[in-house]
Each structure stands twice: as structure tokens, then as C-alpha cells.
Coordinates of C-alpha atoms in Angstrom, one line a residue:
X96 CA 121.1 47.4 57.9
X97 CA 123.3 47.6 60.6
X98 CA 121.1 50.1 62.5
X99 CA 118.4 47.5 61.5
X100 CA 120.4 45.2 62.8
X101 CA 120.9 47.1 65.8
X102 CA 116.5 47.3 66.6
X103 CA 116.4 43.7 66.0
X104 CA 119.0 42.8 68.3
X105 CA 117.9 45.2 70.9
X106 CA 113.8 43.7 70.3
X107 CA 115.1 40.2 71.2
X108 CA 116.8 41.2 74.0
X109 CA 114.0 43.0 75.3
X110 CA 111.7 39.4 74.8
X111 CA 114.2 37.7 76.0
X112 CA 114.5 40.2 79.3
X113 CA 110.2 40.1 80.0
X114 CA 110.2 36.1 79.2
X115 CA 113.0 35.9 82.3
X116 CA 111.0 38.7 84.5
X117 CA 107.9 36.3 83.8
X118 CA 109.6 33.0 84.7
X119 CA 111.6 34.5 87.8
X120 CA 108.1 36.0 89.5
X121 CA 106.6 33.0 88.9
X122 CA 109.0 30.2 89.8
X123 CA 111.0 32.1 92.7
X124 CA 110.6 32.4 96.0
X125 CA 108.8 35.0 97.5
X126 CA 112.3 35.7 99.8
X127 CA 114.2 35.4 97.0
X128 CA 112.2 37.6 94.6
X129 CA 111.8 40.6 97.5
X130 CA 115.7 40.5 97.6
X131 CA 116.0 39.9 93.7
X132 CA 113.7 43.7 93.6
X133 CA 115.3 45.5 96.0
X134 CA 118.7 45.4 94.4
X135 CA 117.2 45.4 90.9
X136 CA 115.9 48.8 91.8
X137 CA 119.3 50.2 93.4
X138 CA 121.3 49.2 90.2
X139 CA 118.3 51.3 88.2
X140 CA 118.4 54.3 91.1
X141 CA 122.3 54.5 90.4
X142 CA 122.1 55.0 87.0
X143 CA 119.1 57.5 87.1
X144 CA 119.4 60.9 88.0
X145 CA 116.2 61.9 88.9
X146 CA 113.9 62.0 92.2
X147 CA 110.4 61.0 92.8
X148 CA 108.4 62.6 95.2
X149 CA 104.8 60.6 96.0
X150 CA 102.2 62.5 97.8
X151 CA 98.9 60.0 98.6
X152 CA 95.6 61.2 98.7
X153 CA 94.5 60.1 101.9
X154 CA 97.2 61.4 105.4
X155 CA 99.8 58.7 106.3
X156 CA 98.1 59.2 109.6
X157 CA 94.4 58.8 109.4
X158 CA 93.1 56.3 106.9
X159 CA 89.9 58.5 106.6
X160 CA 91.2 61.9 106.1
X161 CA 92.0 63.8 102.9
X162 CA 96.1 64.6 103.2
X163 CA 96.4 68.3 103.1
X164 CA 99.4 68.2 101.3
X165 CA 97.5 66.8 98.4
X166 CA 94.8 69.1 99.1
X167 CA 97.2 72.0 99.0
X168 CA 99.2 70.8 95.6
X169 CA 95.7 70.2 93.8
X170 CA 94.2 73.3 93.9
X171 CA 98.0 74.4 92.7
X172 CA 98.1 72.7 90.1
X173 CA 94.6 73.4 89.0
X174 CA 95.7 77.0 88.7
X175 CA 98.6 76.5 87.2
X176 CA 99.2 73.7 85.4
X177 CA 95.8 72.2 84.2
X178 CA 96.3 74.7 80.8
X179 CA 99.6 73.3 79.8
X180 CA 97.4 69.4 80.1
X181 CA 96.1 67.7 77.1
X182 CA 93.4 65.2 79.7
X183 CA 91.3 67.1 82.0
X184 CA 88.4 66.3 84.0
X185 CA 85.8 69.1 85.1
X186 CA 85.5 68.4 88.6
X187 CA 83.2 71.2 89.3
X188 CA 81.9 74.6 89.1
X189 CA 83.4 77.6 89.8
X190 CA 82.5 79.5 92.7
X191 CA 79.7 82.1 90.8
X192 CA 78.6 79.0 89.2
X193 CA 79.4 80.4 86.1
X194 CA 81.9 78.3 84.8
X195 CA 83.8 74.7 85.6
X196 CA 87.0 73.3 87.8
X197 CA 89.1 71.8 85.3
X198 CA 92.1 69.9 86.8
X199 CA 94.3 66.9 85.9
X200 CA 93.3 63.9 84.7
X201 CA 94.8 60.2 85.7
X202 CA 97.6 59.3 84.2
X203 CA 98.4 62.9 83.0
X204 CA 101.8 64.9 83.5
X205 CA 102.4 68.4 83.0
X206 CA 106.2 69.9 83.3
X207 CA 107.4 73.5 85.2
X208 CA 110.0 75.6 85.3
X209 CA 110.3 77.4 88.7
X210 CA 113.5 79.8 88.9
X211 CA 115.2 78.2 86.0
X212 CA 114.5 74.4 87.9
X213 CA 112.4 71.8 85.7
X214 CA 110.0 69.7 87.4
X215 CA 107.1 67.6 86.3
X216 CA 104.1 66.5 88.2
X217 CA 101.4 63.5 87.2
X218 CA 98.2 62.5 88.3
X219 CA 98.2 58.6 89.1
X220 CA 95.3 56.5 90.5
X221 CA 95.7 52.7 91.4
X222 CA 92.9 50.4 91.6
X223 CA 92.0 47.8 94.3
X224 CA 93.5 44.5 92.9
X225 CA 90.2 42.3 93.9
X226 CA 86.5 43.0 95.0
X227 CA 85.9 43.8 98.6
X228 CA 83.5 43.9 100.7
X229 CA 85.6 46.1 103.5
X230 CA 83.9 49.8 105.2
X231 CA 87.6 50.5 105.1
X232 CA 88.2 53.4 102.3
X233 CA 91.6 51.8 101.9
X234 CA 90.0 49.2 99.7
X235 CA 88.7 52.4 97.1
X236 CA 90.8 53.8 94.7
X237 CA 93.7 55.5 96.1
X238 CA 94.9 58.9 93.8
X239 CA 98.0 60.3 94.2
X240 CA 100.4 63.3 92.5
X241 CA 104.2 62.3 91.6
X242 CA 106.3 65.1 91.5
X243 CA 109.7 64.2 89.4
X244 CA 113.2 66.3 89.6
X245 CA 116.7 66.1 88.7
X246 CA 118.3 65.1 91.7
X247 CA 121.0 68.6 91.6
X248 CA 117.9 70.4 92.1
X249 CA 116.6 68.6 95.2
X250 CA 117.6 71.6 97.9
X251 CA 115.5 74.0 96.0
X252 CA 112.3 71.9 95.1
X253 CA 112.4 69.9 98.7
X254 CA 112.9 73.4 100.1
X255 CA 111.3 76.2 98.5
X256 CA 109.8 75.1 95.7
X257 CA 107.5 73.3 98.0
X258 CA 107.1 76.1 99.9
X259 CA 105.2 78.1 97.0
X260 CA 103.3 75.7 96.0
X261 CA 101.8 74.9 99.3
X262 CA 101.5 78.4 100.5
X263 CA 99.7 79.4 96.8
X264 CA 97.8 76.4 97.0
X265 CA 96.6 77.1 100.7
X266 CA 95.5 80.7 99.6
X267 CA 93.7 79.3 96.2
X268 CA 91.8 76.6 98.7
X269 CA 91.3 79.7 100.7
X270 CA 89.5 82.2 97.9
X271 CA 87.8 79.3 97.0
X272 CA 86.2 77.6 99.8
X273 CA 82.1 77.6 99.3
X274 CA 80.3 76.2 101.9
X275 CA 78.5 73.1 101.6
X276 CA 76.0 71.0 103.9
X277 CA 77.0 67.2 103.9
X278 CA 74.5 64.3 105.2
X279 CA 75.8 61.2 105.7
X280 CA 75.6 58.9 102.9
X281 CA 74.8 54.7 103.7
X282 CA 76.0 52.0 100.3
X283 CA 76.5 48.8 100.8
X284 CA 80.1 48.9 102.1
X285 CA 80.6 52.2 103.6
X286 CA 78.6 55.1 105.3
X287 CA 80.2 58.5 104.3
X288 CA 79.6 61.7 103.6
X289 CA 78.0 63.3 100.4
X290 CA 77.4 67.6 99.8
X291 CA 76.0 70.2 98.3
X292 CA 76.2 73.6 98.0
X293 CA 75.2 75.4 101.6
X294 CA 73.2 78.7 100.4
X295 CA 70.9 79.1 103.4
X296 CA 71.0 82.9 103.5
X297 CA 69.4 83.0 107.9
X298 CA 71.6 85.9 109.5
X299 CA 71.4 87.0 112.8
X300 CA 69.9 90.0 111.8
X301 CA 66.9 87.8 110.7
X302 CA 66.8 86.1 113.5
X303 CA 63.5 86.1 115.8
X304 CA 65.0 85.7 119.4
X305 CA 65.1 88.9 121.7
X306 CA 68.2 91.4 120.5
X307 CA 70.1 90.6 124.5
X308 CA 70.3 86.6 123.6
X309 CA 71.1 86.9 120.1
X310 CA 74.2 88.9 121.3
X311 CA 75.4 86.9 123.6
X312 CA 75.1 83.6 121.2
X313 CA 77.4 85.7 118.7
X314 CA 80.1 87.1 121.0
X315 CA 80.1 83.7 122.5
X316 CA 81.0 82.1 118.9
X317 CA 83.1 85.0 118.5
X318 CA 85.5 83.6 121.3
X319 CA 85.0 80.2 120.3
X320 CA 86.8 80.9 117.0
X321 CA 89.6 82.6 117.9
X322 CA 90.4 80.8 120.6
X323 CA 92.5 77.9 119.5
X324 CA 95.4 79.3 121.5
X325 CA 93.3 79.0 124.3
X326 CA 92.0 76.2 123.9
X327 CA 95.7 74.9 123.5
X328 CA 96.6 76.4 126.7
X329 CA 94.0 74.8 128.8
X330 CA 94.3 71.4 127.4
X331 CA 91.0 71.2 125.9
X332 CA 90.2 69.8 122.2
X333 CA 89.2 73.0 120.3
X334 CA 85.6 71.9 120.1
X335 CA 82.3 73.8 121.5
X336 CA 78.8 72.2 122.0
X337 CA 75.0 74.0 121.9
X338 CA 71.9 72.3 122.7
X339 CA 69.0 74.3 120.9
X340 CA 65.5 73.3 122.7
X341 CA 61.9 73.9 122.3
X342 CA 58.9 73.5 120.8
X343 CA 58.8 72.7 116.8
X344 CA 58.8 76.1 114.8
X345 CA 60.7 77.6 117.3
X346 CA 63.5 78.2 114.7
X347 CA 66.0 75.9 116.0
X348 CA 67.1 75.0 112.1
X349 CA 66.9 78.5 111.6
X350 CA 69.4 79.1 114.1
X351 CA 72.4 76.4 113.0
X352 CA 71.9 78.4 109.5
X353 CA 72.4 81.7 111.0
X354 CA 75.5 80.3 113.1
X355 CA 76.4 78.4 109.7
X356 CA 76.6 81.8 107.7
X357 CA 78.1 84.2 110.8
X358 CA 81.0 82.0 111.1
X359 CA 81.3 81.0 107.6
X360 CA 81.6 76.9 108.5
X361 CA 80.1 73.6 106.7
X362 CA 77.4 71.8 108.4
X363 CA 77.3 67.8 108.7
X364 CA 74.0 66.9 109.1
X365 CA 74.4 64.0 110.9
X366 CA 71.0 61.1 110.7
X367 CA 71.8 58.5 113.5
X368 CA 69.4 56.2 112.5
X369 CA 71.6 55.4 109.4
X370 CA 74.9 54.8 111.1
X371 CA 75.4 51.0 112.0
X372 CA 77.7 50.9 114.8
X373 CA 80.0 53.0 117.1
X374 CA 82.8 52.4 115.0
X375 CA 81.3 54.1 112.1
X376 CA 79.9 56.7 113.8
X377 CA 83.9 57.6 114.9
X378 CA 85.1 57.2 111.2
X379 CA 82.3 59.7 110.4
X380 CA 83.6 62.1 112.5
X381 CA 87.0 61.5 111.0
X382 CA 85.8 62.6 107.6
X383 CA 84.8 65.6 109.1
X384 CA 87.1 68.8 108.5
X385 CA 87.9 71.8 111.1
X386 CA 85.6 74.7 110.7
X387 CA 82.4 73.0 110.5
X388 CA 78.9 72.0 112.7
X389 CA 77.8 68.8 113.4
X390 CA 74.7 68.9 113.3
X391 CA 72.1 66.3 115.0
X392 CA 68.2 67.3 114.9
X393 CA 66.1 65.8 116.9
X394 CA 68.1 63.8 118.7
X395 CA 65.2 62.7 121.5
X396 CA 63.9 60.8 118.0
X397 CA 67.2 59.5 116.2
X398 CA 67.3 56.5 118.3
X399 CA 66.2 55.0 121.1
X400 CA 69.3 56.6 123.7
X401 CA 67.5 58.1 126.3
X402 CA 66.0 54.9 127.7
X403 CA 69.6 52.9 127.4
X404 CA 70.1 52.9 131.5
X405 CA 66.0 52.3 132.7
X406 CA 65.4 49.5 130.0
X407 CA 69.1 48.0 131.0
X408 CA 67.4 47.9 134.8
X409 CA 63.7 46.8 133.9
X410 CA 65.7 44.3 131.5
X411 CA 67.2 42.9 134.5
X412 CA 64.2 43.0 137.1
X413 CA 63.2 41.0 134.4
X414 CA 65.5 38.8 134.4
X415 CA 65.2 38.3 138.4
X416 CA 61.4 38.1 138.1
X417 CA 61.7 35.1 135.1
X418 CA 64.0 33.0 138.2
X419 CA 61.2 32.9 139.9
X420 CA 58.7 31.9 138.0
X421 CA 57.8 27.7 137.3
X422 CA 59.0 26.0 134.5
X423 CA 55.4 27.0 132.2
X424 CA 55.9 31.1 133.2
X425 CA 59.7 31.3 131.8
X426 CA 58.7 29.6 128.6
X427 CA 56.3 32.1 128.5
X428 CA 58.7 35.2 129.0
X429 CA 61.4 33.5 126.7
X430 CA 58.8 34.0 123.9
X431 CA 57.5 37.6 125.2
X432 CA 61.3 38.3 125.1
X433 CA 62.1 37.5 121.9
X434 CA 59.1 39.3 120.7
X435 CA 60.2 42.2 121.9
X436 CA 63.6 41.9 120.6
X437 CA 62.2 41.0 117.0
X438 CA 60.1 44.8 117.5
X439 CA 63.3 46.5 118.6
X440 CA 65.5 45.1 115.7
X441 CA 62.4 46.0 113.3
X442 CA 62.7 49.7 114.7
X443 CA 66.2 50.1 114.0
X444 CA 69.0 48.2 112.0
X445 CA 71.5 51.1 114.1
X446 CA 73.8 49.5 117.2
X447 CA 74.7 53.3 118.0
X448 CA 75.6 53.2 122.2
X449 CA 74.5 56.1 124.2
X450 CA 78.4 55.6 125.5
X451 CA 79.4 55.6 121.5
X452 CA 77.5 59.0 121.4
X453 CA 79.5 60.3 124.0
X454 CA 83.2 59.1 123.1
X455 CA 81.8 60.9 119.4
X456 CA 80.9 64.2 121.6
X457 CA 83.5 64.2 124.3
X458 CA 85.8 60.9 124.1
X459 CA 89.4 61.0 122.7
X460 CA 88.0 60.7 118.9
X461 CA 86.8 64.2 119.5
X462 CA 90.3 66.0 119.8
X463 CA 90.9 64.2 116.4
X464 CA 90.6 67.2 114.7
X465 CA 90.0 71.0 115.3
X466 CA 87.0 73.9 115.3
X467 CA 84.1 72.0 115.0
X468 CA 81.2 72.9 117.0
X469 CA 78.6 70.1 117.5
X470 CA 75.3 71.2 117.9
X471 CA 72.0 68.8 119.0
X472 CA 67.9 70.4 118.7
X473 CA 65.0 69.0 121.0
X474 CA 61.8 69.6 121.3
X475 CA 61.8 67.6 124.7
X476 CA 65.0 68.6 126.5
X477 CA 63.5 66.0 129.5
X478 CA 64.0 63.3 127.4
X479 CA 67.2 63.7 127.0
X480 CA 70.1 61.5 129.1
X481 CA 71.7 64.1 131.5
X482 CA 75.1 62.9 130.6
X483 CA 74.6 63.2 127.3
X484 CA 73.5 67.2 127.7
X485 CA 76.1 68.5 131.0
X486 CA 78.4 71.5 130.3
X487 CA 81.2 70.1 128.8
X488 CA 79.5 68.7 126.2
X489 CA 76.7 70.7 125.4
X490 CA 78.7 74.1 127.3
X491 CA 75.9 76.3 125.8
X492 CA 72.1 75.4 126.2
X493 CA 69.8 77.8 124.3
X494 CA 66.2 78.1 125.1
X495 CA 64.0 78.2 121.4
X496 CA 60.5 79.7 122.8
X497 CA 57.7 80.8 121.5
X498 CA 57.2 84.7 119.7
X499 CA 57.4 87.3 122.0
X500 CA 56.8 91.0 121.2
X501 CA 60.5 91.8 120.3
X502 CA 60.6 88.9 117.8
X503 CA 57.5 89.7 116.4
X504 CA 59.4 93.2 115.5
X505 CA 61.9 91.5 113.7
X506 CA 59.3 89.3 112.0
X507 CA 57.9 92.3 111.0
X508 CA 60.7 93.8 109.7
X509 CA 61.5 90.4 107.4
X510 CA 58.2 90.0 106.2
X511 CA 56.5 93.8 105.8
X512 CA 59.5 96.3 106.3
X513 CA 57.5 98.0 108.7
X514 CA 58.9 99.1 112.5
X515 CA 55.9 100.6 113.7
X516 CA 52.1 100.3 113.0
X517 CA 48.9 101.3 114.8
X518 CA 48.4 97.3 115.4
X519 CA 51.5 96.3 116.8
X520 CA 49.9 97.7 120.6
X521 CA 47.3 95.0 119.9
X522 CA 49.6 92.2 118.4
X523 CA 52.2 93.1 122.0
X524 CA 49.0 92.4 124.2
X525 CA 48.2 89.0 122.5
X526 CA 51.6 88.0 122.5
X527 CA 51.7 88.8 126.0
X528 CA 48.7 86.1 126.7
X529 CA 49.2 83.6 123.9
X530 CA 51.5 81.1 123.1
X531 CA 52.6 81.0 119.2
X532 CA 55.7 80.1 117.2
X533 CA 57.6 82.2 115.2
X534 CA 56.9 80.2 112.7
X535 CA 53.3 80.6 112.8
X536 CA 53.3 84.3 113.3
X537 CA 55.8 84.3 110.3
X538 CA 52.7 82.1 108.0
X539 CA 50.2 85.2 109.3
X540 CA 52.8 87.9 108.7
X541 CA 53.7 86.4 105.0
X542 CA 51.5 88.0 101.9
X543 CA 49.3 85.9 100.4
X544 CA 49.2 88.2 96.9
X545 CA 50.6 91.0 95.1
X546 CA 47.6 93.3 96.8
X547 CA 47.8 92.0 100.4
X548 CA 49.1 95.2 102.5
X549 CA 51.2 95.4 105.3
X550 CA 47.5 96.7 107.3
X551 CA 45.6 93.0 105.8
X552 CA 48.9 91.0 106.9
X553 CA 49.1 92.4 110.6
X554 CA 45.3 92.2 110.9
X555 CA 45.8 88.3 109.4
X556 CA 48.6 87.7 112.6
X557 CA 45.8 89.7 115.3
X558 CA 42.7 87.3 113.9
X559 CA 44.8 84.4 114.1
X560 CA 45.8 84.9 118.0
X561 CA 42.0 86.3 118.7
X562 CA 40.8 83.2 117.8
X563 CA 43.7 81.5 119.9
X564 CA 42.3 83.1 122.7
X565 CA 38.8 82.6 122.3
X566 CA 39.5 78.7 121.9
X567 CA 41.8 78.9 125.5
X568 CA 39.2 81.1 127.1
X569 CA 36.6 78.5 125.9
X570 CA 38.6 75.5 127.5
X571 CA 39.4 77.6 130.6
X572 CA 35.8 77.5 131.3
X573 CA 34.8 74.3 130.5
X574 CA 37.3 73.3 132.9
X575 CA 36.0 75.8 135.6
X576 CA 32.9 74.6 135.3
X577 CA 34.0 70.7 135.5
X578 CA 35.5 71.0 138.9
X579 CA 32.3 73.3 140.3
X580 CA 30.4 69.9 139.3
X581 CA 33.4 67.9 140.8
X582 CA 32.9 70.0 144.1
X583 CA 29.3 69.7 144.0
X584 CA 29.2 66.3 143.9
X585 CA 32.0 66.1 146.7
X586 CA 29.7 67.7 148.8
X587 CA 25.9 66.3 148.2
X588 CA 27.7 62.4 147.9

């Protein structure tokens, strides 16, 4: 009976305390409520012998980047304490793709013993109090880990134990790292990155280019990847720009994949037309990681960046001519101007400017993070603004040209596994006269059935080259006849 009475009194006291707390929150002024809350926490802390450390997912210095400590802790807990957890989530597959990677679910707690000291880890998540249309990731759910331990073990836990967790977590992340291909994925409220596993098999050995050129690029890449201290010494951000230019089908995308495989880097494929403005472009940059390649393919087609300076001059001259016209002319020009502006808006909703892109590549924001390569590709290098591709922004300009005989031998080895053949001589003669892209050469060398022999595939290529030569010779004859006819007309006329 005494025990029942005790529990009854305790329950009544708790109910009264909860009612009093509700009244205080509702009617007490905000300043007094804050003072009351602080002193309550101090009182509870005085009697509570345990310390808690919170590790938020997002870095304290950036709202857009995951905290390195959080990543390392997550890897460590996934490997060591997840087996003891009862509530798990399958976040991904393992590197070999044969098993699931299980980690602690939200609101799950596990304990861990280190050198006789017991600690507790908890996974937590907070949701936004109200719906928001803000583009900032702070409005999304916030995840964090909480480490709890006795205050007498503070020195051991904060020093040796956390050093052990972060060190082992870093090793696990490096060992489990699976390279990824990212693309900027716009949604209604935010434009972020989505990813898939990067599994492109391209390498410099299979790249159809002269060996001397490939070796030069590889040396430059190695020098960059090992240059952290050098870049710090000369006072430059640890990044490098590559401009790949040449006709379609010359292997620009394959070159990017070969660079990624050579350096073991991730790829961020940036589609500029889906980026709303310069601010969003910077946010995307801040979400990228080190050891990565940021790619903007066909930059001459991505946005109307190349003619912005010219268009501004043209608009100014049009404005001056408008001021010289009469009122009727002004109204006509206003109508035509509005139509042009409407056409421009319909063409792209993006408000990324040339100056915004230049800041992205080479501005102050580009120094946030390191070990990044920025790659532009274009079919028409002459269309690009010189400020966009100057040295220091695009440090190395690599021409991806038509197939030469040395590149052909690489393709013959790749597709037919041969290094010499009687038809090689004829192919060499034709490639010296005819322009054919490596993609077209490879298509002709590709066996179309199991019965196709090496000689048949080589003959297919020779026939394709001879056909192009005949067509070009025919065009030259027609042009020659036209010139002769023009000369006769000029003499007789």
C-alpha cells in the first residue's frame, strides 16, 4: 500500500509539474522564460554526471557541406556499433555490390566500451517546424550524432577515444570509397547533386591519341595531384583547368573518364541551363568534394555566355539609335525589343552570367576546398570569350583532333587485338589525306557479327576512307570547273 501511495503521489507531482511548465511557456514573457530555462538546465546539469557532445551533419562553417567529423563518425559507427543496434537502415550497397550497408536508424542508441570506459552513441534528426520554400539546405531535416559519457572520463573520451574514432573512420571511408558520377538535379525548392556509381572503363591506354600527347597529360595530372604543398607555397587554390576542344567524335568525353580513372576522382557533370542564377552556381560548387572533376560539356551551347559582352554593346547602340528616332520609331523599337527579350527568356530560364561563371572557376569561392579539376569541352573554341579560357582559368588547352595513324593503331589494338597487318599501309596513306574522327574509325573497326574477321573490319575502314576520298575529290573537281568558268566569263565579259 505504501508503494502504491508513493507512485500515486509521484504521478500527481509529475502532472502538476507538466501543467506548471505549460503555463510558464504560455504566459511567461520570452525574456523571463529564457532566464528560467537557462537556470533549470544549470540545475539539472549540476546533478547530472554525464556529458553530451553533438556532432551535426552540416559543417559549422558552411551550410552546404557535410562535416568531415560526421562522415568519419558515421563510417566508424556503421562498421562497429551497427551490429548491436536493433533499428537499422540500409543506406547503400557495399563496394562489390553483393551486400547491404547497414547503419543506425534515427533515434537509435548503442553503447560502446573503449579501454574499460563505456560511452553511448545516439542518432538523431530534427525536422523543420514549418514548410518553407527557401533554397537553403538549413530548411531541410538536420541529422546529428550525440556522444554521451561520464564526466570523470572526459579527458580519455575527448582525446584518445575520439582520435581513435576519427582515424579509423577516415581509413574506412578511404577503403570503401566508390567513385561516383554526379549531376545537378533541380527540384522545386533546391538544386543539388544526385549521383550514380561511376563505372566507365576508359583509360589512357585505350585512348586514341598520340602517345607523346597522352604522356604529357599524365605527367601534368600527377604533378597536380601531388601538389598540395606547392600550391600552398605559391599562394594559389589547389585546382587546375583543362579545355578540351575539337570536332564531335574526337573523344572529349572519353578523355574526361580516363582522367577520372587515372586519378581515382569523382565527376560532377554540371548542366548550366538548369542553374537558376549565380548564387545557386556557387552553392553547387560548395557542395562538391575534393578529389573531383567538375565538367561543363559543350560550354559554347550551354548558355549564351559567349556573346554577352557583344550583346551589351549592341543593346547600347540600339538605345542610342532609339533616341534619334521619332515617337513612332520608338514605339516600334520598344515592341521589337520586348519580343527579343521574350525570346531570350523562353530560350533559357537561367540567369547565370559570364562574370558569375568566371567567379565559379577562378574567384574567391573557388578556393573553398581543394584538389579539384575543372574541365570545359567545346566543338568551337573560337566562339568562347577569351576571359573564360585564358591561362590561369583553363591552364591546359588540349586539342582533340581527327584520327592519325598512331591513334588508329591504338584503336586496332583495342577493337581487333592486332598490332600489324598488310592493310595498315593503305590506312596510313588514307588517314594522311582524309579527316575522320576516332569515333568513326572505331565504328568501322567494330565487328558486327561473330563471323567478322580482322581483315574484314580493316577492309570496311579502308572502303569508308576511300569513299570519303572520292567524294572530296569530286567536290574539288566541281570547284575547279566553277573557278575556270568564272575566269572565262570575266575574260569574255
